[in-house]
Short mmCIF file of C-alpha atoms in Angstrom, two decimals:
data_model
loop_
_atom_site.label_atom_id
_atom_site.label_comp_id
_atom_site.label_asym_id
_atom_site.label_seq_id
_atom_site.Cartn_x
_atom_site.Cartn_y
_atom_site.Cartn_z
CA MET A 23 58.56 130.15 101.46
CA LEU A 24 60.60 127.12 102.39
CA PRO A 25 63.92 127.31 100.60
CA VAL A 26 64.32 124.61 97.93
CA ALA A 27 66.61 121.66 99.18
CA ALA A 28 68.95 121.21 96.40
CA THR A 29 69.21 117.34 94.17
CA PRO A 30 71.16 115.46 95.89
CA ARG A 31 74.78 114.40 93.59
CA ALA A 32 74.90 111.44 92.15
CA LEU A 33 76.87 109.09 93.70
CA PRO A 34 79.95 107.95 91.78
CA ALA A 35 79.65 104.75 90.85
CA PRO A 36 82.69 102.58 92.78
CA THR A 37 85.84 101.25 90.65
CA THR A 38 85.18 97.73 92.49
CA ALA A 39 81.64 96.98 94.09
CA ARG A 40 81.35 95.83 97.66
CA ALA A 41 77.86 95.24 98.04
CA PHE A 42 75.77 92.35 96.95
CA SER A 43 73.02 90.10 97.11
CA CYS A 44 72.28 86.52 96.53
CA ALA A 45 69.37 85.40 94.04
CA CYS A 46 67.27 84.68 97.27
CA GLY A 47 67.80 88.81 97.25
CA ARG A 48 69.66 88.53 101.17
CA PRO A 49 72.65 90.19 100.88
CA VAL A 50 76.16 88.81 100.85
CA PHE A 51 79.50 90.25 101.27
CA PHE A 52 82.94 89.75 99.60
CA ARG A 53 84.08 87.20 102.13
CA ASN A 54 81.23 84.86 101.89
CA SER A 55 81.14 81.18 100.07
CA GLU A 56 77.54 80.43 100.73
CA CYS A 57 74.39 82.36 101.60
CA LEU A 58 73.65 82.41 105.04
CA ALA A 59 70.40 82.62 104.30
CA CYS A 60 69.36 79.90 101.33
CA HIS A 61 72.43 78.56 101.75
CA ARG A 62 73.54 78.61 97.88
CA PRO A 63 76.92 78.54 97.13
CA LEU A 64 78.44 81.65 96.35
CA GLY A 65 81.53 82.33 94.38
CA TYR A 66 83.32 85.89 93.18
CA ALA A 67 84.28 86.85 89.74
CA ALA A 68 87.38 88.76 89.95
CA LEU A 69 87.13 89.73 86.29
CA ARG A 70 83.25 90.93 86.75
CA GLY A 71 83.93 91.81 90.25
CA GLN A 72 80.90 90.29 91.58
CA LEU A 73 79.57 87.72 93.88
CA LEU A 74 77.59 85.26 91.93
CA ALA A 75 74.77 82.95 93.19
CA LEU A 76 75.56 79.49 91.83
CA GLU A 77 74.04 76.57 90.66
CA ALA A 78 75.43 73.34 89.44
CA ALA A 79 76.10 73.39 85.59
CA PRO A 80 75.33 70.12 83.81
CA SER A 81 77.66 68.16 82.47
CA ARG A 82 79.09 68.17 78.76
CA SER A 83 80.10 65.21 77.12
CA GLY A 84 81.15 63.42 79.87
CA ARG A 85 82.61 66.16 81.62
CA ARG A 86 81.92 67.56 84.54
CA GLY A 87 79.58 70.59 84.29
CA GLY A 88 81.06 73.23 87.34
CA TRP A 89 78.78 75.71 88.05
CA ARG A 90 76.77 78.63 86.81
CA GLU A 91 75.18 81.96 87.68
CA ALA A 92 72.06 81.38 88.97
CA GLY A 93 69.05 82.84 87.71
CA VAL A 94 70.63 83.31 84.11
CA PRO A 95 69.61 81.19 80.88
CA ALA A 96 71.79 78.10 80.50
CA ARG A 97 72.71 79.61 77.16
CA ARG A 98 73.91 82.61 78.09
CA ALA A 99 75.64 81.49 81.48
CA PRO A 100 79.39 81.61 81.49
CA ARG A 101 80.82 78.40 83.25
CA TYR A 102 82.87 78.51 86.37
CA ALA A 103 85.05 76.15 88.53
CA ARG A 104 85.87 76.74 92.00
CA CYS A 105 89.04 77.42 93.90
CA ALA A 106 91.03 74.55 95.09
CA ASN A 107 91.68 76.29 98.01
CA LEU A 108 87.66 76.23 98.89
CA ASP A 109 88.35 73.48 101.30
CA SER A 110 91.62 74.52 102.40
CA ALA A 111 92.82 76.85 105.53
CA ALA A 112 92.99 79.55 103.20
CA ALA A 113 88.92 79.07 102.32
CA CYS A 114 88.73 80.96 98.80
CA ASN A 115 85.49 81.87 97.53
CA TRP A 116 86.92 82.92 93.94
CA LEU A 117 86.11 81.28 90.71
CA LEU A 118 87.99 80.19 87.61
CA ASP A 119 86.39 81.11 84.60
CA SER A 120 86.72 78.24 81.23
CA ALA A 121 89.52 80.18 79.92
CA GLU A 122 91.35 79.34 82.83
CA VAL A 123 90.35 75.81 83.43
CA LEU A 124 91.13 75.09 79.82
CA ALA A 125 94.48 76.09 80.47
CA GLY A 126 95.01 73.49 83.55
CA PHE A 127 94.70 75.74 85.98
CA THR A 128 92.95 74.89 89.45
CA LEU A 129 93.82 77.92 91.87
CA CYS A 130 92.33 81.23 91.00
CA ARG A 131 94.36 84.01 89.74
CA CYS A 132 94.58 85.88 93.53
CA CYS A 133 95.92 81.83 94.88
CA ARG A 134 98.09 81.76 92.56
CA LEU A 135 100.22 85.02 93.40
CA THR A 136 101.19 82.81 96.53
CA ARG A 137 104.34 80.91 95.48
CA THR A 138 105.37 79.67 99.00
CA VAL A 139 102.59 79.02 101.75
CA PRO A 140 103.33 79.07 105.57
CA ASP A 141 104.65 75.67 107.55
CA LEU A 142 100.89 74.46 108.43
CA ALA A 143 102.25 72.08 110.96
CA GLN A 144 103.27 75.07 113.10
CA PRO A 145 100.59 76.37 115.76
CA GLY A 146 98.47 78.91 114.46
CA ALA A 147 99.63 78.76 111.11
CA GLY A 148 96.43 78.04 108.97
CA LEU A 149 94.48 80.57 110.58
CA TRP A 150 97.08 83.11 109.79
CA TRP A 151 97.22 81.58 106.46
CA CYS A 152 93.86 82.49 106.07
CA ARG A 153 93.88 85.89 107.47
CA ILE A 154 96.54 86.47 104.98
CA GLU A 155 94.65 85.32 101.84
CA GLN A 156 91.79 87.34 102.91
CA ALA A 157 93.71 90.31 103.18
CA LYS A 158 95.26 89.95 99.64
CA ARG A 159 91.93 89.13 98.12
CA ARG A 160 90.93 92.34 99.08
CA LEU A 161 93.78 93.78 97.64
CA VAL A 162 93.87 91.61 94.30
CA SER A 163 90.25 92.45 94.09
CA SER A 164 90.90 95.91 93.93
CA LEU A 165 94.21 96.05 91.94
CA ILE A 166 92.21 94.46 88.85
CA GLY A 167 89.09 96.61 89.25
CA LEU A 168 91.40 99.71 89.17
CA LYS A 169 92.89 97.50 85.83
CA LEU A 170 96.29 97.30 86.75
CA PRO A 171 98.51 94.12 85.99
CA VAL A 172 98.19 91.25 88.30
CA VAL A 173 99.98 88.05 86.77
CA SER A 174 101.49 85.37 88.69
CA LYS A 175 105.25 84.88 88.22
CA ALA A 176 104.59 81.08 87.41
CA GLU A 177 102.66 82.47 84.44
CA ASP A 178 105.30 85.98 83.23
CA ALA A 179 108.66 85.02 85.11
CA GLU A 180 110.24 87.89 84.40
CA GLN A 181 106.98 90.83 85.31
CA GLY A 182 105.05 88.62 87.42
CA LEU A 183 104.14 89.01 90.68
CA ALA A 184 104.65 86.29 94.23
CA PHE A 185 103.93 86.29 97.48
CA ASP A 186 106.28 84.12 99.98
CA LEU A 187 104.74 83.27 103.44
CA LEU A 188 107.17 82.76 105.47
CA LEU A 189 106.89 81.66 109.36
CA SER A 190 110.23 81.35 110.86
CA ALA A 191 111.44 78.80 112.68
CA PRO A 192 111.24 78.48 117.00
CA ASP A 193 114.89 78.70 116.90
CA GLY A 194 115.26 80.48 113.56
CA PRO A 195 116.12 83.82 112.50
CA PRO A 196 113.12 85.91 112.15
CA VAL A 197 111.44 86.52 108.47
CA VAL A 198 112.20 90.40 107.00
CA THR A 199 108.74 91.18 105.42
CA GLY A 200 109.55 93.25 102.05
CA HIS A 201 109.66 93.05 98.13
CA ALA A 202 112.58 92.19 95.53
CA ASP A 203 112.01 92.07 91.89
CA GLY A 204 108.34 91.22 91.85
CA VAL A 205 108.68 88.68 94.96
CA ILE A 206 107.06 90.18 97.98
CA THR A 207 108.21 88.71 101.40
CA LEU A 208 105.71 88.51 104.44
CA ASP A 209 106.30 87.37 107.94
CA VAL A 210 103.31 85.27 108.75
CA SER A 211 103.26 86.26 112.11
CA GLU A 212 101.89 89.48 111.72
CA ALA A 213 98.79 87.64 111.22
CA ASP A 214 98.96 86.97 114.74
CA ASP A 215 97.00 89.99 116.23
CA ALA A 216 99.07 90.44 119.76
CA ARG A 217 102.14 90.50 117.90
CA ARG A 218 101.57 93.08 115.45
CA GLU A 219 99.84 95.15 118.03
CA ALA A 220 102.73 95.01 119.90
CA ARG A 221 104.78 95.54 117.23
CA ARG A 222 102.99 98.52 116.42
CA HIS A 223 103.43 99.61 119.73
CA GLU A 224 107.01 99.01 119.65
CA LEU A 225 107.97 101.20 116.41
CA GLY A 226 105.37 103.73 117.59
CA GLU A 227 103.20 103.19 114.15
CA PRO A 228 99.73 104.80 114.51
CA TYR A 229 98.38 101.62 112.05
CA ARG A 230 99.81 98.22 111.05
CA THR A 231 97.16 95.49 109.43
CA LEU A 232 97.72 93.15 107.10
CA LEU A 233 96.05 94.73 104.43
CA GLY A 234 98.29 97.80 105.45
CA HIS A 235 101.53 95.82 104.84
CA LEU A 236 100.14 94.03 101.54
CA ARG A 237 99.43 97.12 100.17
CA HIS A 238 102.20 99.28 100.63
CA GLU A 239 104.98 96.12 99.57
CA THR A 240 102.56 96.13 96.18
CA GLY A 241 103.74 99.74 95.99
CA HIS A 242 107.59 99.01 95.52
CA TYR A 243 106.22 96.14 92.63
CA TYR A 244 104.18 98.60 90.57
CA TRP A 245 106.49 101.23 91.11
CA GLN A 246 108.77 99.00 89.21
CA CYS A 247 106.11 97.84 86.44
CA LEU A 248 105.04 101.44 85.77
CA VAL A 249 107.53 104.52 86.84
CA GLU A 250 111.13 102.91 86.98
CA PRO A 251 111.16 102.19 83.32
CA SER A 252 108.75 105.04 82.15
CA ALA A 253 107.87 108.81 81.71
CA TRP A 254 106.82 109.17 84.94
CA LEU A 255 110.13 108.44 86.13
CA GLN A 256 111.30 112.65 86.25
CA PRO A 257 107.95 114.20 87.34
CA TRP A 258 108.58 111.21 90.40
CA ARG A 259 111.28 112.36 91.31
CA GLU A 260 110.59 115.85 91.41
CA LEU A 261 107.85 114.96 94.31
CA PHE A 262 109.27 112.23 96.02
CA GLY A 263 113.02 112.69 95.55
CA ASP A 264 115.96 110.67 93.98
CA GLU A 265 115.30 106.99 94.39
CA ARG A 266 119.07 106.68 93.82
CA GLU A 267 119.84 107.73 97.58
CA ASP A 268 121.71 104.72 99.39
CA TYR A 269 118.53 102.88 100.64
CA ALA A 270 120.55 100.15 103.73
CA GLN A 271 121.99 103.77 104.65
CA ALA A 272 118.57 105.65 104.92
CA LEU A 273 116.85 102.58 106.45
CA GLN A 274 119.80 102.61 109.70
CA ARG A 275 119.32 106.71 109.64
CA HIS A 276 115.70 105.92 110.23
CA TYR A 277 115.43 103.67 112.44
CA ALA A 278 118.36 104.90 114.75
CA ASP A 279 117.15 108.95 114.89
CA GLY A 280 113.17 108.30 114.03
CA ALA A 281 111.49 110.50 111.15
CA PRO A 282 112.58 114.56 111.09
CA ALA A 283 110.45 116.48 112.83
CA ASP A 284 108.19 117.96 110.27
CA TRP A 285 107.73 114.87 108.61
CA GLY A 286 103.84 115.59 108.90
CA GLN A 287 104.18 118.63 106.29
CA ARG A 288 105.60 116.64 103.75
CA PHE A 289 104.93 112.76 104.00
CA VAL A 290 101.47 110.61 104.77
CA SER A 291 103.31 108.76 107.33
CA ALA A 292 106.54 108.67 109.53
CA TYR A 293 108.05 106.04 107.70
CA ALA A 294 107.38 107.60 104.27
CA SER A 295 110.28 109.90 105.40
CA ALA A 296 112.95 106.80 105.19
CA HIS A 297 113.54 106.84 101.54
CA PRO A 298 111.54 107.96 98.65
CA TRP A 299 110.94 104.27 97.64
CA GLU A 300 109.10 103.93 101.56
CA ASP A 301 107.61 107.85 100.57
CA TRP A 302 105.76 105.98 97.11
CA ALA A 303 104.96 102.95 99.21
CA GLU A 304 103.49 104.36 101.88
CA THR A 305 101.60 106.85 99.50
CA TRP A 306 100.61 104.01 97.30
CA ALA A 307 98.95 101.95 100.46
CA HIS A 308 96.71 105.48 101.39
CA TYR A 309 95.51 105.34 97.91
CA LEU A 310 94.11 102.00 97.73
CA HIS A 311 92.85 102.65 101.60
CA LEU A 312 91.29 105.64 100.15
CA VAL A 313 89.99 103.88 97.14
CA ASP A 314 88.77 100.66 98.28
CA THR A 315 87.04 102.75 101.65
CA LEU A 316 85.07 104.83 98.76
CA ASP A 317 83.92 101.88 96.33
CA THR A 318 82.64 100.30 100.15
CA ALA A 319 80.78 103.12 101.06
CA ARG A 320 79.42 104.25 97.79
CA SER A 321 78.66 100.57 97.19
CA PHE A 322 76.53 101.37 100.46
CA GLY A 323 75.17 104.70 98.96
CA LEU A 324 77.12 106.64 101.61
CA ASP A 325 79.45 109.29 100.08
CA GLY A 326 81.45 111.40 102.19
CA GLU A 327 79.69 114.76 100.49
CA ARG A 328 76.43 113.44 102.00
CA VAL A 329 77.50 113.46 105.42
CA GLU A 330 77.22 116.18 107.87
CA LEU A 331 80.37 117.19 108.25
CA SER A 332 82.24 120.20 106.31
CA TYR A 333 85.89 120.24 106.52
CA GLU A 334 88.32 123.18 104.24
CA ARG A 335 88.32 121.31 100.92
CA PHE A 336 91.49 121.18 99.00
CA ASP A 337 90.69 122.77 95.80
CA ALA A 338 92.36 123.97 92.26
CA GLU A 339 94.83 126.07 93.57
CA LEU A 340 96.68 122.50 94.94
CA VAL A 341 95.95 120.30 91.72
CA ALA A 342 94.20 121.09 89.05
CA ASP A 343 92.17 117.77 88.92
CA GLU A 344 88.42 118.45 89.47
CA GLY A 345 87.77 113.96 89.58
CA PHE A 346 90.79 114.13 91.87
CA LEU A 347 89.74 116.95 93.84
CA GLN A 348 86.36 115.01 94.54
CA LEU A 349 87.69 111.91 95.58
CA ILE A 350 90.15 113.29 98.33
CA ASN A 351 87.78 115.79 99.54
CA SER A 352 84.75 112.90 99.88
CA TRP A 353 87.96 110.73 101.59
CA MET A 354 88.36 113.53 104.04
CA GLU A 355 84.97 113.76 104.92
CA LEU A 356 84.28 110.36 104.63
CA THR A 357 87.19 109.24 107.52
CA GLY A 358 86.40 112.56 109.62
CA VAL A 359 82.64 111.30 110.49
CA LEU A 360 84.15 107.45 110.66
CA ASN A 361 87.43 108.65 113.06
CA GLU A 362 83.74 109.88 115.75
CA LEU A 363 82.39 106.82 114.95
CA SER A 364 85.47 104.91 116.62
CA ARG A 365 85.77 106.98 119.22
CA SER A 366 81.86 106.12 120.08
CA MET A 367 82.75 102.83 120.37
CA GLY A 368 86.08 103.25 122.20
CA VAL A 369 88.38 101.86 119.42
CA ALA A 370 91.36 104.00 117.74
CA ASP A 371 90.20 105.76 115.23
CA PHE A 372 89.69 104.48 111.84
CA TYR A 373 92.01 106.74 109.72
CA PRO A 374 94.97 107.95 112.27
CA PHE A 375 96.17 110.16 109.56
CA VAL A 376 96.51 113.89 108.62
CA LEU A 377 96.91 114.72 104.80
CA SER A 378 99.15 117.43 104.19
CA ALA A 379 98.98 119.79 101.02
CA PRO A 380 102.48 117.93 99.65
CA ALA A 381 101.18 114.33 100.52
CA VAL A 382 98.13 115.31 98.11
CA ARG A 383 100.25 115.72 95.65
CA LYS A 384 102.15 112.55 95.98
CA LEU A 385 98.39 110.94 96.15
CA HIS A 386 97.29 113.07 92.56
CA LEU A 387 100.54 111.76 90.96
CA VAL A 388 99.77 107.92 92.36
CA HIS A 389 96.18 108.72 91.02
CA ARG A 390 97.51 109.72 87.46
CA ILE A 391 99.62 106.92 87.44
CA VAL A 392 97.32 104.37 87.76
CA ALA A 393 94.75 106.02 85.65
CA ALA A 394 97.34 105.90 82.74
CA ALA A 395 97.95 102.42 83.32
CA ARG A 396 93.90 101.45 82.84
CA ALA A 397 94.15 103.20 79.41
#
């Protein structure tokens, strides 16, 4: 008698959906502004986490009608406007809801975060701006899906977030990517693939992307929002260390001497060993890598626990949190297969990192802080 196969476990629902379809039934993708099959316009409704097929809404009392979701009865269909950056180099496909329009906004909630646009007169600047905004839209959609606070400094000068996208003049000083009191500065030349890859080799990094930069720098922002003024600060210091250590001296020491030989046994990356703030920002970025990649996989019916690869799983002796253990173990198994797929194409590993037990404990603290913010 043949053994009865176990019933597959239901896939956890993604926090932020990544699989979408047009009203015509064809698949469409997060960055699309038009269905390539039927040419219907598309727009991303951030608070709903959905890419909508659109149709023109009739005008009301002489006002322009805007857009509504195709196929929804008119009485129930909310009205939207398309972001003013749709036809700019940023090529934004996000929507503004009626409340944003009534408030006088013309840019979507993601584009409003960009306080400074690069000098588009410089060669390549338009393309680089587009690449950065594409990465930022991916980031911001995840942050909204996680129910983290995302508001521009124009709307909240004290607690808001802003991005200054700067490109140094040919004879000027270089732009330094970083964060200070809610303002993230990004060197726009990082969007040049050749320059970024050269810097990656120069610094000996296994991974360097625009999305990784943005996720890392938002880690510094959310530390100020969610950790520093809260009861999380003491448990944070127990895992990450004392952030009151001189930051400038710590970075100087890191760049002069490099990471300690045993960094892989305690940190998610070599750079994380430089200072507790950098450890947090790197761990935060890895948590966002993990959540968004699993969201994408699960949106398309794939999960790490369904691949034919068995790792030694992290268990309750390390972290007594079943939900988190399911998340981290799914991640390990999925990335093991994705790394092999990358190797089959002759490209760099999808996830070129190994997570130690101390690094997993730090990821768990990030998970708990995000969960508390959602609650």
